[in-house]
Amino acid sequence: MQQFFESVVTLIVRTSTDLPPDVRAAMKHAMAAEDGASRAGQALAIIGQNIDQASDLEGAICQDTGMPTFEVKTPVGADQIWMKKQIKEAIAEATRRGKLRPNSVDSITGENSGNNLGPGTPVIHFEQWERDDIEVKLLLKGGGCENMNAQYSLPSELAHLGRADRTLDGVRKAILHAVWNAQGKGCAPGAIGVCIGGDRTSGYVEAKQQLFRSLDDINPDPRLAELEADILRTANTLGVGPMGFGGKVSLIGCKIGVQNRLPASFFVSIAYDCWAYRRLGVTLDSSTGAITSWLYRDPSVATIPMMDQAGFTRTGREIRLEAPIDEATVRSLKVGDVVLISGRAYTGRDAVHHHLSEHAPPVDLRGGVIYHCGPVVAKRADGSWHVTAAGPTTSIREEPYQADIIGRYGVRAVIGKGGMAGKTLAGLKQHGAVYLNAIGGAAQFYARCIERVDGVSLTEFGTPEAMWHLQLKDFPAIVTMDAHGNSLHKDLEQESSEKLAQLAVK
Ligand code: SF4
């Protein structure tokens, strides 16, 4: 089994950097469905370009390389304790190589372990089977989409849909509610794994298991096959669209499993995955550990690029912003404007926002740009830093802090994804600032919009949470919340809720 370790490293690297063919096909279908000149079409062009850049250069598709979940099947008598140690070492090695972002933090202190290892990380499930070879499957699922998971206890009264009973129609309502509720926060278009039944714990486990199915398979249970097709069709009439920008494609897959339940319980558990649906697998020779075949992809078939033309192309209507930005410029922007940002931006996620709510910033933020981003950053031989993956993180987590930070320190623009809520919207209007939605998961694309790293503050929070001083060049984003009290997110949530209400009766 001397090759087991390197085989698992290869699986991790490939999963993080090369989207499987079934997901690529679904995303190509989405690109064909949306008007290329629309917000949805532009978002998908950036995503398509990002997918190609990631596989061409073996870079992380998204900077959030997620919670690694392994499903391992072994012959009877195999040494699972040894394999577990090897898998953990492979995770640490892939992190060292920059293919995984250090993502495992102490839940109480927030301290990052630095190597993706710690209690509960990675998740490894073993099962014995009667075959002689070993199967290892891996899912990398990020935090933004994980936060959109949902569990419903039926019967339940659902906003806009009314009562969901303990019937397949009630299950349908719960699933549609979850897709609607995710809006763009989980980087739509997404795919969902669903479990009907089980208990609270086994329901979520089975829902995640469903994400190991191929997007193009057909459920062997005809009732569930029909429900899956119905959900896929119906969810795509809600108008949530890519990134929650509005559009025809909100969902690229729906996979449903069933578990028996206690008579007193009826749970519907939903695991929401984003477009960066990273899932691959291998079979290994049980005497050498060498890879004998790949699952979900045929290595003899060359990867078909997502883009058969240039990716994101400028229309000439984009507005150039140069940071620091003055108030008059910011107040002239309106929802729907596409901007190209150049100049200094500072990254800030949860730890930075919490810190700034109680302490003065380590840099002058007047006229500045805060980027909700936890980048993957590598050190060159000469000691300088460079960013290898840098897409936006979900902004709503900073809602309790953002308006105060904007007002107190004179911030003029916040870049993130998924939008923010009423307190921030009021703060933008009061202080003269805008919220700019970048394309979630487009980590390779945006890394190329960062000319250099000029410094870093607050390194005690760990690499993803530190405040990186970035020099941007023509970084594209869309104004989705302006200084006049307008919010694209609020408007689209309202419109899609009206469509959801119309679906209450099939
Ligand atoms: S694509 Fe979006 S939701 Fe998915 S892992 Fe990346 S940031 Fe998170």
XYZ file of C-alpha atoms and ligand atoms in Angstrom:
514
model
C 0.000 0.000 0.000
C 2.980 2.303 -0.490
C 1.023 4.338 -3.072
C -2.081 4.901 -0.933
C -0.917 8.262 0.429
C -0.001 9.734 -2.970
C -3.250 8.406 -4.499
C -5.296 10.231 -1.866
C -3.276 13.438 -2.376
C -3.985 13.155 -6.117
C -7.697 12.706 -5.407
C -7.773 15.778 -3.142
C -5.891 17.984 -5.611
C -8.043 16.913 -8.531
C -11.264 17.396 -6.576
C -10.270 20.897 -5.482
C -9.154 22.057 -8.928
C -11.149 20.251 -11.618
C -14.941 20.196 -11.625
C -16.358 16.781 -12.635
C -17.906 16.336 -16.105
C -21.517 15.992 -14.861
C -21.295 19.361 -13.060
C -19.571 20.978 -16.039
C -22.364 19.715 -18.310
C -25.036 21.124 -15.991
C -23.261 24.483 -15.838
C -22.909 24.559 -19.637
C -26.632 23.955 -19.836
C -27.166 26.870 -17.429
C -24.949 29.132 -19.547
C -26.940 28.263 -22.641
C -30.211 29.013 -20.851
C -29.277 32.527 -19.705
C -28.942 35.588 -21.923
C -25.198 36.271 -22.115
C -25.713 40.038 -21.782
C -27.813 39.753 -18.606
C -26.445 39.916 -15.049
C -26.991 36.151 -14.823
C -25.167 35.592 -18.128
C -22.218 37.765 -17.070
C -21.995 35.922 -13.753
C -21.947 32.558 -15.527
C -19.279 33.778 -17.971
C -17.019 34.624 -15.026
C -17.801 31.258 -13.414
C -17.079 29.386 -16.678
C -13.792 31.221 -17.131
C -12.915 30.498 -13.499
C -13.571 26.757 -13.913
C -11.244 26.648 -16.931
C -8.525 28.677 -15.198
C -8.657 26.381 -12.161
C -8.191 23.174 -14.139
C -5.594 24.683 -16.518
C -3.329 25.795 -13.685
C -4.358 23.288 -11.020
C -5.577 26.068 -8.707
C -8.436 25.839 -6.231
C -11.764 26.368 -8.037
C -13.031 28.300 -5.013
C -10.918 29.758 -2.200
C -13.238 28.049 0.282
C -12.057 24.498 -0.227
C -14.645 23.405 2.289
C -15.086 20.554 4.710
C -13.454 17.436 3.217
C -15.828 14.468 3.522
C -14.441 11.042 2.594
C -16.530 7.935 1.980
C -14.238 4.884 1.975
C -15.168 1.293 1.166
C -12.631 -1.372 2.083
C -12.303 -5.164 1.769
C -12.954 -7.174 4.927
C -9.844 -7.138 7.114
C -8.337 -3.912 5.727
C -6.479 -1.735 8.251
C -8.820 1.257 8.544
C -6.822 2.826 11.396
C -3.740 3.067 9.164
C -5.809 4.404 6.252
C -7.329 7.098 8.442
C -3.860 8.308 9.434
C -2.770 8.328 5.779
C -5.848 10.288 4.708
C -5.193 12.899 7.401
C -1.565 13.210 6.307
C -2.727 13.571 2.698
C -5.044 16.422 3.743
C -2.151 18.178 5.497
C 0.050 17.658 2.427
C -2.573 19.083 0.018
C -2.866 22.083 2.360
C 0.924 22.522 2.316
C 0.821 22.454 -1.494
C -1.784 25.275 -1.476
C -4.561 23.131 -2.980
C -6.667 23.381 0.185
C -7.087 26.522 2.261
C -6.428 26.067 5.993
C -10.044 25.809 7.045
C -10.197 24.036 10.383
C -10.594 26.350 13.374
C -11.055 25.729 17.082
C -14.750 26.366 17.658
C -14.176 28.191 20.944
C -10.963 30.168 20.412
C -11.236 30.543 16.617
C -7.603 29.463 16.278
C -6.803 27.945 12.873
C -4.949 24.620 13.023
C -3.181 25.601 9.781
C -3.278 22.141 8.223
C -7.000 21.317 7.969
C -6.726 18.800 10.790
C -8.524 18.909 14.112
C -11.422 17.350 15.987
C -14.026 16.438 13.334
C -11.836 17.541 10.396
C -11.724 15.869 7.950
C -14.905 13.788 8.012
C -14.068 10.146 7.185
C -16.666 7.369 6.955
C -15.614 3.732 6.441
C -17.725 0.868 5.222
C -16.718 -2.713 4.452
C -17.714 -4.387 1.229
C -17.217 -7.776 -0.350
C -14.940 -6.583 -3.145
C -11.140 -6.793 -3.113
C -10.409 -3.204 -4.080
C -10.761 0.054 -2.152
C -13.073 2.914 -3.110
C -12.436 6.463 -1.889
C -14.920 9.237 -2.660
C -14.407 12.857 -1.651
C -16.756 15.847 -1.405
C -15.404 19.358 -0.724
C -18.334 21.489 0.413
C -17.789 25.113 1.390
C -19.202 27.113 4.275
C -21.417 29.481 2.257
C -23.525 26.653 0.877
C -23.284 24.618 4.091
C -24.940 27.539 5.888
C -27.896 27.163 3.518
C -28.618 23.588 4.632
C -32.063 23.264 6.176
C -34.134 20.797 8.121
C -37.924 20.874 8.293
C -40.078 19.039 10.791
C -43.423 18.288 9.176
C -46.165 19.318 9.512
C -44.944 22.889 9.325
C -46.275 26.304 8.371
C -43.942 27.708 5.698
C -43.657 31.353 4.659
C -45.397 31.962 1.284
C -46.317 28.270 0.898
C -48.673 27.588 3.775
C -48.889 24.260 5.533
C -46.579 21.444 4.540
C -48.115 18.125 5.590
C -46.546 14.718 6.099
C -47.043 13.882 2.431
C -44.900 14.005 -0.691
C -46.538 17.350 -1.468
C -45.434 18.590 1.975
C -41.900 17.357 1.212
C -42.032 19.216 -2.101
C -42.982 22.445 -0.353
C -40.155 22.084 2.162
C -37.571 21.548 -0.594
C -38.791 24.489 -2.677
C -38.804 26.670 0.425
C -35.157 25.778 1.100
C -34.101 26.633 -2.467
C -35.978 29.938 -2.343
C -34.577 30.776 1.082
C -30.978 30.232 -0.098
C -31.371 32.996 -2.754
C -27.792 33.807 -3.872
C -26.135 33.174 -0.513
C -25.057 29.633 -1.363
C -23.633 30.685 -4.758
C -26.513 29.616 -6.951
C -27.087 27.786 -9.177
C -26.807 25.047 -6.599
C -27.545 21.341 -6.276
C -29.359 19.782 -3.362
C -29.212 16.435 -1.622
C -32.380 15.625 0.289
C -33.364 13.017 2.853
C -36.974 12.288 3.643
C -37.190 10.809 7.147
C -34.497 9.455 9.473
C -33.797 11.296 12.711
C -32.293 14.779 12.829
C -28.732 13.450 12.613
C -29.127 10.595 10.131
C -31.323 12.814 7.956
C -28.514 15.311 7.398
C -25.998 12.503 6.827
C -28.200 10.911 4.165
C -28.898 14.305 2.541
C -25.135 14.827 2.130
C -24.779 11.245 0.870
C -27.156 12.085 -1.962
C -24.581 14.624 -3.194
C -22.332 11.670 -4.044
C -24.780 10.696 -6.791
C -24.029 11.797 -10.341
C -26.182 14.717 -11.507
C -27.294 12.785 -14.585
C -28.404 9.574 -12.848
C -32.063 8.624 -12.412
C -33.495 7.688 -9.052
C -34.440 3.957 -9.057
C -37.593 4.800 -7.044
C -40.056 6.170 -9.639
C -41.857 8.326 -7.023
C -38.582 10.014 -6.106
C -37.450 10.254 -9.731
C -40.642 12.158 -10.481
C -40.202 14.415 -7.462
C -36.570 15.160 -8.360
C -37.545 16.154 -11.905
C -40.447 18.232 -10.622
C -38.281 20.108 -8.092
C -35.623 20.839 -10.693
C -38.187 22.153 -13.152
C -40.181 24.143 -10.600
C -37.250 25.658 -8.682
C -36.009 27.096 -11.951
C -39.218 29.099 -12.325
C -38.584 30.991 -9.057
C -36.322 33.544 -10.737
C -33.563 33.458 -8.104
C -30.955 32.864 -10.823
C -27.166 32.629 -10.726
C -25.775 34.395 -7.637
C -29.330 35.490 -6.805
C -29.112 38.057 -9.632
C -32.406 36.878 -11.149
C -32.566 34.484 -14.084
C -33.729 31.119 -15.330
C -31.335 28.766 -13.560
C -31.386 28.520 -9.756
C -30.780 24.790 -9.402
C -28.679 22.302 -11.394
C -29.537 19.138 -9.488
C -31.888 17.540 -6.968
C -31.187 14.103 -5.472
C -33.549 12.589 -2.941
C -33.153 9.619 -0.599
C -35.435 8.113 2.030
C -34.833 6.701 5.517
C -37.341 5.126 7.841
C -38.471 7.386 10.684
C -40.101 7.193 14.075
C -43.879 7.520 13.859
C -43.696 10.770 15.859
C -41.096 12.466 13.591
C -41.079 13.524 9.947
C -37.914 15.391 8.969
C -36.968 16.670 5.558
C -33.227 17.410 5.560
C -31.562 19.384 2.789
C -27.860 19.657 1.993
C -27.327 22.617 -0.338
C -24.220 22.595 -2.507
C -23.074 25.473 -4.692
C -22.122 25.507 -8.377
C -18.553 24.697 -7.210
C -19.790 21.163 -6.611
C -16.471 19.413 -6.050
C -16.862 15.662 -5.830
C -14.669 12.913 -7.242
C -13.634 9.373 -6.398
C -11.098 6.656 -7.152
C -10.765 2.909 -6.835
C -7.439 1.670 -5.522
C -5.543 -1.580 -5.767
C -5.677 -2.977 -2.227
C -2.135 -4.373 -2.346
C -0.341 -1.281 -3.753
C -2.791 1.592 -3.091
C -2.384 2.690 -6.748
C -5.332 4.304 -8.548
C -6.935 1.731 -10.865
C -9.882 3.868 -12.026
C -11.627 7.198 -11.506
C -15.259 7.665 -10.548
C -17.418 10.407 -12.097
C -14.836 11.027 -14.812
C -13.057 9.088 -17.544
C -9.390 10.168 -17.538
C -8.975 9.007 -21.143
C -11.483 11.653 -22.246
C -9.987 15.141 -22.397
C -11.712 17.790 -20.314
C -13.957 19.941 -22.473
C -13.369 23.620 -21.651
C -16.367 25.535 -20.310
C -15.728 28.505 -22.558
C -15.501 28.141 -26.312
C -15.042 31.913 -26.565
C -13.644 34.708 -24.425
C -15.062 34.643 -20.913
C -16.170 37.848 -19.230
C -16.063 40.533 -21.889
C -16.478 44.227 -21.257
C -19.373 46.051 -22.845
C -17.838 49.503 -22.486
C -20.584 50.520 -20.070
C -18.580 49.512 -17.004
C -17.778 52.286 -14.527
C -14.191 52.527 -13.338
C -13.658 53.084 -9.632
C -10.257 53.980 -8.228
C -9.829 53.551 -4.477
C -9.828 55.604 -2.301
C -13.266 56.633 -3.558
C -14.965 59.959 -2.843
C -18.533 60.306 -1.591
C -19.903 62.031 -4.724
C -18.721 59.157 -6.949
C -20.278 56.582 -4.669
C -23.577 58.433 -4.495
C -23.712 58.567 -8.315
C -23.766 54.761 -8.529
C -27.020 52.858 -8.744
C -28.183 49.269 -8.515
C -27.323 47.343 -11.687
C -24.148 49.292 -12.537
C -21.173 47.113 -13.391
C -17.968 48.537 -11.914
C -14.263 47.793 -12.404
C -12.409 48.502 -9.183
C -8.734 49.384 -9.055
C -6.543 50.484 -6.161
C -6.279 49.355 -2.554
C -8.793 47.005 -0.945
C -8.580 45.340 2.464
C -9.928 41.874 3.116
C -12.126 41.412 6.160
C -14.193 38.466 7.306
C -15.832 37.592 10.600
C -12.793 38.049 12.874
C -11.805 41.391 11.312
C -15.358 42.761 11.556
C -15.674 41.694 15.151
C -12.285 43.280 15.874
C -13.164 46.559 14.123
C -16.384 46.795 16.085
C -14.283 47.149 19.245
C -10.889 48.482 18.097
C -9.558 51.113 15.714
C -8.435 49.695 12.336
C -4.722 49.059 11.776
C -4.957 51.021 8.470
C -6.720 54.177 7.270
C -10.056 53.028 5.827
C -11.310 56.464 4.708
C -12.642 56.211 1.157
C -11.626 52.586 1.315
C -12.875 49.273 0.023
C -13.458 46.272 2.284
C -13.481 42.914 0.523
C -15.336 40.061 2.260
C -12.791 37.440 1.312
C -10.606 34.802 2.938
C -7.958 34.298 0.249
C -5.540 31.445 -0.317
C -2.151 33.151 -0.021
C 1.299 31.692 -0.678
C 4.755 33.028 0.185
C 7.327 33.286 -2.588
C 10.993 32.391 -2.106
C 11.821 36.111 -1.733
C 9.384 36.402 1.183
C 6.678 38.309 -0.716
C 3.064 37.118 -0.725
C 0.877 36.271 -3.643
C -2.795 35.412 -3.794
C -3.664 32.139 -5.517
C -7.456 32.122 -4.933
C -9.634 35.034 -3.844
C -13.389 34.908 -4.406
C -15.902 36.671 -2.126
C -17.344 35.124 1.010
C -20.972 35.366 2.183
C -21.568 38.918 3.380
C -24.644 38.495 5.529
C -22.496 37.218 8.414
C -21.140 40.760 8.797
C -24.594 42.341 8.992
C -24.387 43.055 12.742
C -21.153 45.073 12.276
C -21.071 46.506 8.753
C -23.091 49.720 9.033
C -21.199 50.859 12.150
C -17.826 50.128 10.552
C -18.770 52.026 7.392
C -19.910 55.047 9.409
C -17.130 55.054 11.960
C -14.168 54.621 9.581
C -15.422 56.212 6.328
C -15.541 53.064 4.185
C -17.047 53.761 0.731
C -17.473 50.290 -0.768
C -17.944 46.766 0.475
C -17.381 43.845 -1.906
C -18.937 40.474 -1.066
C -21.547 38.027 -2.194
C -25.170 37.229 -1.450
C -26.132 40.737 -0.330
C -26.783 42.238 3.067
C -29.874 43.306 4.978
C -31.718 46.360 6.230
C -29.228 47.696 8.771
C -26.425 47.788 6.193
C -28.736 49.251 3.536
C -29.626 52.106 5.892
C -25.928 52.589 6.700
C -25.018 52.819 2.998
C -27.603 55.569 2.539
C -26.676 57.492 5.664
C -22.919 57.467 5.165
C -22.634 57.309 1.363
C -21.370 53.845 0.484
C -22.237 50.941 -1.834
C -22.370 47.158 -1.670
C -20.755 45.456 -4.658
C -21.610 41.844 -5.427
C -18.712 39.856 -6.856
C -19.228 36.375 -8.295
C -19.085 33.788 -5.532
C -16.559 31.029 -5.978
C -14.724 32.728 -8.857
C -11.487 32.440 -6.919
C -9.111 31.976 -9.847
C -10.723 34.725 -11.902
C -10.454 37.258 -9.073
C -6.935 36.200 -8.072
C -5.928 37.493 -11.504
C -7.484 40.879 -10.677
C -5.061 41.306 -7.768
C -1.838 42.916 -8.939
C 0.016 42.450 -5.685
C -0.170 42.061 -1.937
C 1.132 45.198 -0.205
C 0.915 43.927 3.356
C -1.112 42.135 5.948
C -2.531 43.065 9.373
C -4.182 41.087 12.137
C -2.306 37.898 11.243
C -3.166 36.519 14.681
C -6.548 35.575 13.179
C -4.930 33.101 10.748
C -4.455 33.322 6.966
C -8.066 33.401 5.751
C -9.219 35.771 8.522
C -6.296 38.224 8.438
C -6.627 41.685 6.865
C -4.745 41.500 3.565
C -3.785 44.754 1.793
C -4.496 44.060 -1.867
C -3.829 46.150 -4.956
C -6.729 45.528 -7.339
C -6.778 46.060 -11.095
C -10.110 46.153 -12.970
C -11.886 43.886 -10.494
C -15.468 43.480 -11.853
C -18.509 43.551 -9.574
C -22.136 44.645 -9.720
C -23.724 47.340 -7.572
C -26.528 45.448 -5.851
C -27.134 47.859 -2.927
C -26.688 51.568 -3.501
C -26.590 54.759 -1.416
C -30.196 55.617 -2.352
C -31.783 52.815 -0.339
C -32.145 50.393 -3.274
C -31.317 46.694 -2.985
C -31.445 44.189 -5.811
C -31.454 41.409 -3.195
C -34.527 42.815 -1.446
C -36.367 43.289 -4.751
C -35.566 39.805 -6.075
C -36.453 38.141 -2.776
C -39.823 39.861 -2.941
C -40.399 38.875 -6.591
C -39.353 35.266 -6.021
C -41.521 35.001 -2.895
C -44.545 35.946 -5.007
C -43.654 33.192 -7.493
C -43.164 30.773 -4.601
C -46.617 31.574 -3.261
C -48.115 30.724 -6.661
C -46.544 27.263 -6.423
C -48.304 26.448 -3.171
C -50.825 24.360 -5.075
C -49.311 22.105 -7.703
S -18.712 28.732 -4.560
Fe -19.588 30.029 -2.939
S -20.724 28.692 -1.557
Fe -19.386 27.423 -2.846
S -17.592 27.111 -1.580
Fe -17.188 28.875 -2.917
S -17.826 30.700 -1.752
Fe -18.675 28.882 -0.724
